[in-house]
mmCIF file of C-alpha atoms in Angstrom:
data_model
loop_
_atom_site.group_PDB
_atom_site.id
_atom_site.type_symbol
_atom_site.label_atom_id
_atom_site.label_comp_id
_atom_site.label_asym_id
_atom_site.label_seq_id
_atom_site.Cartn_x
_atom_site.Cartn_y
_atom_site.Cartn_z
ATOM 1 C CA UNK U 28 37.370 -30.151 2.754
ATOM 2 C CA UNK U 29 38.171 -26.493 2.918
ATOM 3 C CA UNK U 30 35.408 -23.988 2.871
ATOM 4 C CA UNK U 31 34.831 -21.699 0.135
ATOM 5 C CA UNK U 32 36.434 -18.089 -0.027
ATOM 6 C CA UNK U 33 35.078 -15.256 -2.205
ATOM 7 C CA UNK U 34 37.150 -13.372 -4.589
ATOM 8 C CA UNK U 35 36.192 -9.623 -4.717
ATOM 9 C CA UNK U 36 34.014 -8.252 -7.478
ATOM 10 C CA UNK U 37 34.915 -5.161 -9.462
ATOM 11 C CA UNK U 38 33.070 -2.230 -8.224
ATOM 12 C CA UNK U 39 31.790 -1.239 -11.707
ATOM 13 C CA UNK U 40 28.118 -1.432 -11.363
ATOM 14 C CA UNK U 41 27.642 -4.329 -13.683
ATOM 15 C CA UNK U 42 29.746 -7.288 -12.390
ATOM 16 C CA UNK U 43 27.871 -10.334 -10.609
ATOM 17 C CA UNK U 44 28.685 -13.657 -9.699
ATOM 18 C CA UNK U 45 26.858 -16.446 -11.347
ATOM 19 C CA UNK U 46 26.085 -19.884 -9.878
ATOM 20 C CA UNK U 47 26.382 -23.136 -12.239
ATOM 21 C CA UNK U 48 24.310 -25.858 -10.952
ATOM 22 C CA UNK U 49 25.891 -29.093 -12.347
ATOM 23 C CA UNK U 50 23.739 -31.818 -13.639
ATOM 24 C CA UNK U 51 23.186 -35.231 -11.953
ATOM 25 C CA UNK U 52 21.271 -38.442 -13.135
ATOM 26 C CA UNK U 53 20.447 -39.389 -9.364
ATOM 27 C CA UNK U 54 18.172 -36.842 -7.900
ATOM 28 C CA UNK U 55 19.252 -37.535 -4.600
ATOM 29 C CA UNK U 56 23.122 -37.066 -5.492
ATOM 30 C CA UNK U 57 25.015 -34.297 -3.569
ATOM 31 C CA UNK U 58 24.853 -30.789 -5.061
ATOM 32 C CA UNK U 59 28.043 -29.900 -7.029
ATOM 33 C CA UNK U 60 28.297 -26.340 -8.477
ATOM 34 C CA UNK U 61 30.589 -23.634 -9.644
ATOM 35 C CA UNK U 62 30.735 -20.024 -9.009
ATOM 36 C CA UNK U 63 32.135 -17.500 -11.500
ATOM 37 C CA UNK U 64 32.182 -13.683 -12.267
ATOM 38 C CA UNK U 65 29.981 -12.345 -15.049
ATOM 39 C CA UNK U 66 28.181 -9.295 -16.068
ATOM 40 C CA UNK U 67 24.448 -8.116 -16.314
ATOM 41 C CA UNK U 68 25.303 -6.442 -19.653
ATOM 42 C CA UNK U 69 27.991 -6.328 -22.321
ATOM 43 C CA UNK U 70 30.128 -9.039 -24.059
ATOM 44 C CA UNK U 71 30.669 -10.794 -20.515
ATOM 45 C CA UNK U 72 26.838 -11.273 -20.034
ATOM 46 C CA UNK U 73 25.741 -15.010 -19.879
ATOM 47 C CA UNK U 74 22.095 -15.912 -19.938
ATOM 48 C CA UNK U 75 20.819 -16.972 -16.487
ATOM 49 C CA UNK U 76 17.777 -17.481 -14.403
ATOM 50 C CA UNK U 77 17.384 -15.564 -11.002
ATOM 51 C CA UNK U 78 15.920 -17.309 -7.810
ATOM 52 C CA UNK U 79 13.216 -15.722 -5.646
ATOM 53 C CA UNK U 80 12.765 -17.686 -2.556
ATOM 54 C CA UNK U 81 13.035 -17.428 1.370
ATOM 55 C CA UNK U 82 16.123 -18.293 3.000
ATOM 56 C CA UNK U 83 14.663 -20.271 5.856
ATOM 57 C CA UNK U 84 16.146 -20.908 9.198
ATOM 58 C CA UNK U 85 19.766 -19.886 8.983
ATOM 59 C CA UNK U 86 20.720 -22.453 11.866
ATOM 60 C CA UNK U 87 19.346 -25.313 9.627
ATOM 61 C CA UNK U 88 22.118 -25.817 6.913
ATOM 62 C CA UNK U 89 23.532 -28.350 4.734
ATOM 63 C CA UNK U 90 26.776 -28.463 2.718
ATOM 64 C CA UNK U 91 27.130 -28.307 -1.002
ATOM 65 C CA UNK U 92 30.050 -28.403 -3.096
ATOM 66 C CA UNK U 93 31.117 -25.017 -4.710
ATOM 67 C CA UNK U 94 34.205 -24.903 -6.807
ATOM 68 C CA UNK U 95 35.486 -28.055 -4.895
ATOM 69 C CA UNK U 96 34.999 -26.482 -1.487
ATOM 70 C CA UNK U 97 32.446 -27.032 1.328
ATOM 71 C CA UNK U 98 29.710 -24.081 1.270
ATOM 72 C CA UNK U 99 26.645 -24.019 3.746
ATOM 73 C CA UNK U 100 23.148 -23.313 2.454
ATOM 74 C CA UNK U 101 19.941 -23.420 4.406
ATOM 75 C CA UNK U 102 17.671 -26.483 4.020
ATOM 76 C CA UNK U 103 15.131 -24.443 1.787
ATOM 77 C CA UNK U 104 17.734 -23.515 -0.651
ATOM 78 C CA UNK U 105 19.088 -27.018 -0.708
ATOM 79 C CA UNK U 106 15.595 -28.230 -1.598
ATOM 80 C CA UNK U 107 15.284 -25.630 -4.272
ATOM 81 C CA UNK U 108 18.484 -26.776 -5.777
ATOM 82 C CA UNK U 109 17.585 -30.423 -5.870
ATOM 83 C CA UNK U 110 14.332 -29.565 -7.560
ATOM 84 C CA UNK U 111 15.805 -27.297 -10.124
ATOM 85 C CA UNK U 112 18.803 -29.433 -10.955
ATOM 86 C CA UNK U 113 18.766 -31.028 -14.573
ATOM 87 C CA UNK U 114 19.778 -34.544 -15.274
ATOM 88 C CA UNK U 115 22.000 -33.726 -18.315
ATOM 89 C CA UNK U 116 22.909 -30.178 -18.451
ATOM 90 C CA UNK U 117 24.179 -27.457 -16.163
ATOM 91 C CA UNK U 118 21.676 -24.732 -15.119
ATOM 92 C CA UNK U 119 22.856 -21.183 -14.781
ATOM 93 C CA UNK U 120 21.395 -19.372 -11.753
ATOM 94 C CA UNK U 121 21.584 -16.199 -9.708
ATOM 95 C CA UNK U 122 20.957 -16.726 -6.017
ATOM 96 C CA UNK U 123 21.399 -13.959 -3.457
ATOM 97 C CA UNK U 124 22.699 -16.243 -0.700
ATOM 98 C CA UNK U 125 25.453 -17.533 -2.814
ATOM 99 C CA UNK U 126 26.204 -14.867 -5.428
ATOM 100 C CA UNK U 127 26.414 -12.228 -3.023
ATOM 101 C CA UNK U 128 29.205 -12.470 -0.405
ATOM 102 C CA UNK U 129 27.212 -12.249 2.772
ATOM 103 C CA UNK U 130 30.168 -12.015 5.238
ATOM 104 C CA UNK U 131 30.521 -9.016 7.636
ATOM 105 C CA UNK U 132 33.866 -8.197 6.071
ATOM 106 C CA UNK U 133 32.292 -7.653 2.542
ATOM 107 C CA UNK U 134 29.456 -5.247 3.603
ATOM 108 C CA UNK U 135 30.489 -2.597 1.117
ATOM 109 C CA UNK U 136 30.427 -5.004 -1.654
ATOM 110 C CA UNK U 137 27.153 -6.398 -0.575
ATOM 111 C CA UNK U 138 25.564 -3.074 -0.506
ATOM 112 C CA UNK U 139 26.602 -2.378 -4.172
ATOM 113 C CA UNK U 140 25.219 -5.734 -5.104
ATOM 114 C CA UNK U 141 21.817 -5.045 -3.369
ATOM 115 C CA UNK U 142 21.730 -1.639 -5.390
ATOM 116 C CA UNK U 143 21.815 -3.642 -8.525
ATOM 117 C CA UNK U 144 19.078 -6.019 -7.568
ATOM 118 C CA UNK U 145 16.486 -4.675 -9.931
ATOM 119 C CA UNK U 146 18.943 -4.804 -12.875
ATOM 120 C CA UNK U 147 19.898 -8.243 -11.827
ATOM 121 C CA UNK U 148 16.147 -9.533 -11.754
ATOM 122 C CA UNK U 149 15.525 -7.545 -14.954
ATOM 123 C CA UNK U 150 18.324 -9.107 -16.835
ATOM 124 C CA UNK U 151 17.401 -12.647 -15.924
ATOM 125 C CA UNK U 152 15.867 -14.756 -18.684
ATOM 126 C CA UNK U 153 13.355 -16.063 -16.237
ATOM 127 C CA UNK U 154 12.740 -15.487 -12.297
ATOM 128 C CA UNK U 155 12.077 -18.752 -10.684
ATOM 129 C CA UNK U 156 9.652 -18.630 -7.537
ATOM 130 C CA UNK U 157 10.370 -21.386 -5.197
ATOM 131 C CA UNK U 158 7.618 -21.800 -2.791
ATOM 132 C CA UNK U 159 9.170 -24.887 -1.078
ATOM 133 C CA UNK U 160 8.722 -28.679 -1.058
ATOM 134 C CA UNK U 161 5.538 -30.453 -1.862
ATOM 135 C CA UNK U 162 3.471 -30.802 1.279
ATOM 136 C CA UNK U 163 0.099 -32.370 1.966
ATOM 137 C CA UNK U 164 -2.174 -31.509 -1.076
ATOM 138 C CA UNK U 165 0.083 -28.638 -2.687
ATOM 139 C CA UNK U 166 0.706 -30.907 -5.718
ATOM 140 C CA UNK U 167 -2.925 -31.126 -6.460
ATOM 141 C CA UNK U 168 -3.129 -27.212 -6.365
ATOM 142 C CA UNK U 169 -0.184 -26.841 -8.542
ATOM 143 C CA UNK U 170 -1.825 -29.358 -11.006
ATOM 144 C CA UNK U 171 -5.181 -27.520 -11.044
ATOM 145 C CA UNK U 172 -3.386 -24.153 -11.512
ATOM 146 C CA UNK U 173 -1.424 -25.519 -14.449
ATOM 147 C CA UNK U 174 -4.633 -26.935 -15.990
ATOM 148 C CA UNK U 175 -6.344 -23.461 -15.362
ATOM 149 C CA UNK U 176 -9.172 -25.438 -13.631
ATOM 150 C CA UNK U 177 -11.109 -22.621 -12.070
ATOM 151 C CA UNK U 178 -10.916 -20.429 -15.370
ATOM 152 C CA UNK U 179 -12.241 -23.648 -17.112
ATOM 153 C CA UNK U 180 -15.190 -23.813 -14.712
ATOM 154 C CA UNK U 181 -15.847 -20.137 -15.281
ATOM 155 C CA UNK U 182 -16.083 -20.272 -18.873
ATOM 156 C CA UNK U 183 -18.109 -23.391 -18.815
ATOM 157 C CA UNK U 184 -20.442 -21.285 -16.419
ATOM 158 C CA UNK U 185 -20.679 -24.304 -14.080
ATOM 159 C CA UNK U 186 -22.366 -22.173 -11.300
ATOM 160 C CA UNK U 187 -23.357 -25.250 -9.395
ATOM 161 C CA UNK U 188 -19.967 -26.665 -8.912
ATOM 162 C CA UNK U 189 -18.429 -25.983 -5.517
ATOM 163 C CA UNK U 190 -14.884 -25.362 -4.635
ATOM 164 C CA UNK U 191 -13.524 -29.056 -4.052
ATOM 165 C CA UNK U 192 -12.103 -29.780 -0.797
ATOM 166 C CA UNK U 193 -8.372 -30.381 -0.267
ATOM 167 C CA UNK U 194 -7.194 -28.575 -3.391
ATOM 168 C CA UNK U 195 -4.231 -27.258 -1.527
ATOM 169 C CA UNK U 196 -4.551 -23.547 -2.529
ATOM 170 C CA UNK U 197 -4.440 -22.445 1.115
ATOM 171 C CA UNK U 198 -1.181 -24.612 1.585
ATOM 172 C CA UNK U 199 0.387 -22.504 -1.186
ATOM 173 C CA UNK U 200 -0.693 -18.937 -0.201
ATOM 174 C CA UNK U 201 0.312 -19.471 3.499
ATOM 175 C CA UNK U 202 3.923 -20.125 2.702
ATOM 176 C CA UNK U 203 6.603 -17.539 3.938
ATOM 177 C CA UNK U 204 7.440 -16.568 0.355
ATOM 178 C CA UNK U 205 4.224 -14.438 0.287
ATOM 179 C CA UNK U 206 5.364 -12.528 3.285
ATOM 180 C CA UNK U 207 8.873 -11.604 2.423
ATOM 181 C CA UNK U 208 9.361 -7.896 1.361
ATOM 182 C CA UNK U 209 11.997 -8.364 -1.254
ATOM 183 C CA UNK U 210 9.798 -10.692 -3.475
ATOM 184 C CA UNK U 211 7.934 -7.616 -4.425
ATOM 185 C CA UNK U 212 11.018 -6.223 -6.477
ATOM 186 C CA UNK U 213 12.181 -9.569 -7.575
ATOM 187 C CA UNK U 214 8.724 -10.335 -9.184
ATOM 188 C CA UNK U 215 7.962 -7.073 -10.539
ATOM 189 C CA UNK U 216 11.344 -6.978 -12.399
ATOM 190 C CA UNK U 217 10.899 -10.297 -14.153
ATOM 191 C CA UNK U 218 10.290 -10.491 -17.894
ATOM 192 C CA UNK U 219 9.246 -14.052 -17.396
ATOM 193 C CA UNK U 220 7.989 -15.817 -14.348
ATOM 194 C CA UNK U 221 7.557 -19.229 -13.240
ATOM 195 C CA UNK U 222 6.387 -20.729 -9.807
ATOM 196 C CA UNK U 223 7.719 -23.899 -8.479
ATOM 197 C CA UNK U 224 6.500 -26.091 -5.703
ATOM 198 C CA UNK U 225 8.383 -29.436 -5.220
ATOM 199 C CA UNK U 226 8.515 -30.703 -8.850
ATOM 200 C CA UNK U 227 5.589 -28.922 -10.118
ATOM 201 C CA UNK U 228 6.151 -25.808 -12.150
ATOM 202 C CA UNK U 229 3.455 -23.285 -13.347
ATOM 203 C CA UNK U 230 3.731 -19.958 -15.428
ATOM 204 C CA UNK U 231 3.358 -17.039 -13.035
ATOM 205 C CA UNK U 232 0.458 -15.549 -15.090
ATOM 206 C CA UNK U 233 -1.602 -18.689 -14.773
ATOM 207 C CA UNK U 234 -0.719 -18.745 -10.954
ATOM 208 C CA UNK U 235 -2.175 -15.297 -10.624
ATOM 209 C CA UNK U 236 -5.270 -15.879 -12.789
ATOM 210 C CA UNK U 237 -6.130 -19.047 -10.942
ATOM 211 C CA UNK U 238 -5.704 -17.701 -7.445
ATOM 212 C CA UNK U 239 -7.654 -14.361 -8.172
ATOM 213 C CA UNK U 240 -10.400 -16.469 -10.014
ATOM 214 C CA UNK U 241 -10.625 -18.867 -7.173
ATOM 215 C CA UNK U 242 -11.152 -15.929 -4.633
ATOM 216 C CA UNK U 243 -13.552 -14.088 -6.814
ATOM 217 C CA UNK U 244 -15.782 -17.162 -7.810
ATOM 218 C CA UNK U 245 -15.687 -19.181 -4.675
ATOM 219 C CA UNK U 246 -15.245 -16.391 -2.140
ATOM 220 C CA UNK U 247 -12.555 -18.455 -0.432
ATOM 221 C CA UNK U 248 -9.441 -17.286 1.322
ATOM 222 C CA UNK U 249 -10.164 -13.616 0.570
ATOM 223 C CA UNK U 250 -8.758 -12.358 3.686
ATOM 224 C CA UNK U 251 -5.462 -13.919 3.167
ATOM 225 C CA UNK U 252 -5.348 -12.980 -0.335
ATOM 226 C CA UNK U 253 -5.784 -9.400 0.472
ATOM 227 C CA UNK U 254 -2.682 -9.417 2.513
ATOM 228 C CA UNK U 255 -0.562 -11.071 -0.147
ATOM 229 C CA UNK U 256 -2.182 -9.292 -3.094
ATOM 230 C CA UNK U 257 0.813 -7.074 -4.018
ATOM 231 C CA UNK U 258 3.018 -9.940 -4.692
ATOM 232 C CA UNK U 259 0.312 -11.635 -6.735
ATOM 233 C CA UNK U 260 -0.409 -8.468 -8.712
ATOM 234 C CA UNK U 261 3.324 -8.627 -9.945
ATOM 235 C CA UNK U 262 2.450 -11.995 -11.400
ATOM 236 C CA UNK U 263 0.180 -10.189 -13.581
ATOM 237 C CA UNK U 264 2.077 -8.842 -16.641
ATOM 238 C CA UNK U 265 -0.654 -6.043 -17.106
ATOM 239 C CA UNK U 266 -0.524 -4.802 -13.686
ATOM 240 C CA UNK U 267 0.597 -1.404 -12.963
ATOM 241 C CA UNK U 268 0.534 -1.886 -9.078
ATOM 242 C CA UNK U 269 3.432 0.189 -7.342
ATOM 243 C CA UNK U 270 5.263 0.309 -10.600
ATOM 244 C CA UNK U 271 4.032 3.914 -11.196
ATOM 245 C CA UNK U 272 5.806 5.029 -7.931
ATOM 246 C CA UNK U 273 2.487 6.527 -6.555
ATOM 247 C CA UNK U 274 3.565 6.375 -2.835
ATOM 248 C CA UNK U 275 6.220 7.993 -0.746
ATOM 249 C CA UNK U 276 8.698 5.614 0.966
ATOM 250 C CA UNK U 277 7.024 6.188 4.577
ATOM 251 C CA UNK U 278 3.712 5.139 3.141
ATOM 252 C CA UNK U 279 5.137 2.030 1.583
ATOM 253 C CA UNK U 280 6.865 1.135 4.874
ATOM 254 C CA UNK U 281 3.474 1.397 6.815
ATOM 255 C CA UNK U 282 1.678 -0.663 3.989
ATOM 256 C CA UNK U 283 4.346 -3.554 4.265
ATOM 257 C CA UNK U 284 5.250 -3.355 7.835
ATOM 258 C CA UNK U 285 4.260 -6.828 8.586
ATOM 259 C CA UNK U 286 6.135 -8.246 5.717
ATOM 260 C CA UNK U 287 9.481 -9.919 6.646
ATOM 261 C CA UNK U 288 13.199 -9.400 5.939
ATOM 262 C CA UNK U 289 16.257 -10.963 7.294
ATOM 263 C CA UNK U 290 17.785 -7.516 8.434
ATOM 264 C CA UNK U 291 15.852 -4.493 9.538
ATOM 265 C CA UNK U 292 17.693 -2.471 6.932
ATOM 266 C CA UNK U 293 16.106 -4.443 4.236
ATOM 267 C CA UNK U 294 12.591 -3.363 5.255
ATOM 268 C CA UNK U 295 13.552 -0.021 3.724
ATOM 269 C CA UNK U 296 15.985 -0.939 1.017
ATOM 270 C CA UNK U 297 13.397 -3.466 -0.559
ATOM 271 C CA UNK U 298 10.814 -0.665 -1.182
ATOM 272 C CA UNK U 299 13.007 1.963 -2.580
ATOM 273 C CA UNK U 300 12.399 1.239 -6.240
ATOM 274 C CA UNK U 301 8.788 1.750 -5.709
ATOM 275 C CA UNK U 302 8.727 5.005 -3.882
ATOM 276 C CA UNK U 303 7.964 8.313 -5.269
ATOM 277 C CA UNK U 304 10.521 10.447 -3.179
ATOM 278 C CA UNK U 305 13.433 8.039 -2.505
ATOM 279 C CA UNK U 306 14.004 5.590 -5.458
ATOM 280 C CA UNK U 307 17.154 7.592 -6.590
ATOM 281 C CA UNK U 308 17.871 9.340 -3.279
ATOM 282 C CA UNK U 309 21.816 8.987 -2.847
ATOM 283 C CA UNK U 310 21.584 9.063 0.750
ATOM 284 C CA UNK U 311 19.461 5.943 0.945
ATOM 285 C CA UNK U 312 21.254 3.741 -1.307
ATOM 286 C CA UNK U 313 21.676 0.175 0.336
ATOM 287 C CA UNK U 314 24.506 0.523 2.707
ATOM 288 C CA UNK U 315 25.111 -2.368 4.984
ATOM 289 C CA UNK U 316 28.014 -0.595 7.020
ATOM 290 C CA UNK U 317 25.434 1.572 8.818
ATOM 291 C CA UNK U 318 23.159 0.676 11.514
ATOM 292 C CA UNK U 319 19.362 0.751 11.519
ATOM 293 C CA UNK U 320 19.436 3.986 13.655
ATOM 294 C CA UNK U 321 21.590 5.776 11.256
ATOM 295 C CA UNK U 322 19.309 4.629 8.358
ATOM 296 C CA UNK U 323 16.323 5.786 10.560
ATOM 297 C CA UNK U 324 18.042 9.389 10.928
ATOM 298 C CA UNK U 325 18.435 9.407 6.989
ATOM 299 C CA UNK U 326 14.791 8.681 6.727
ATOM 300 C CA UNK U 327 13.694 11.718 8.760
ATOM 301 C CA UNK U 328 15.493 13.981 6.321
ATOM 302 C CA UNK U 329 13.249 12.858 3.443
#
């Protein structure tokens, strides 16, 4: 079977590709999908959900069927598609690794699409955070979060109740999603957010409240949570963290220097939206035709 080839998107500032995940009654059935052009605004807009996830090891891939052709995706994305697929109806998604042409020959188009990232995630009906498959006791943690277990205890003022062992919270917050710099923008732009781990789904606000309550009440995992706090804060609808553009770009780069990105350029581009001095700087618009050294020279001119 031939591999999939992209058709170019119009450079109009609103055109995107959407991924239609076709249903399957058998959870283990091959992934069959379609890719088509749409828009984030206007009459061509089709409701969709946007996926926030980590790509995973690019050397570990599996094939899906895309418009009748073979298309390679990472194992982590493949796991997300299996978990998110409905049994009876299609699911409309925006997924960066598929909806943006990642080939070297399409670097200009890629830059234009990345410039639209905030708009794309903001226009989505829901942003889905995929933490990965169920592992160890992660399912227990997700179930407790969905039941608001810690908040229930606080309301009951059960001061003698200790943090139960094996609740899986550590398993969740140590996942790579919490170290990926692009998630800041993806979650901050969301008008609705859900967190998915395996087959378990919880509301983003519940995820935030439960983790923060766990840390504050039990004094557990506080060091780890301090490191990932910005990503958690964006799950809180009332939070104003970073949204007010209080920091210069160089300050943000220092704050998030240990956070991960597939490309060095993205450690800058992912933070532009939150900076006080560079969010609309024309010289710093995402551009994948330049090297990291060219980008560094542009940063020196700020």
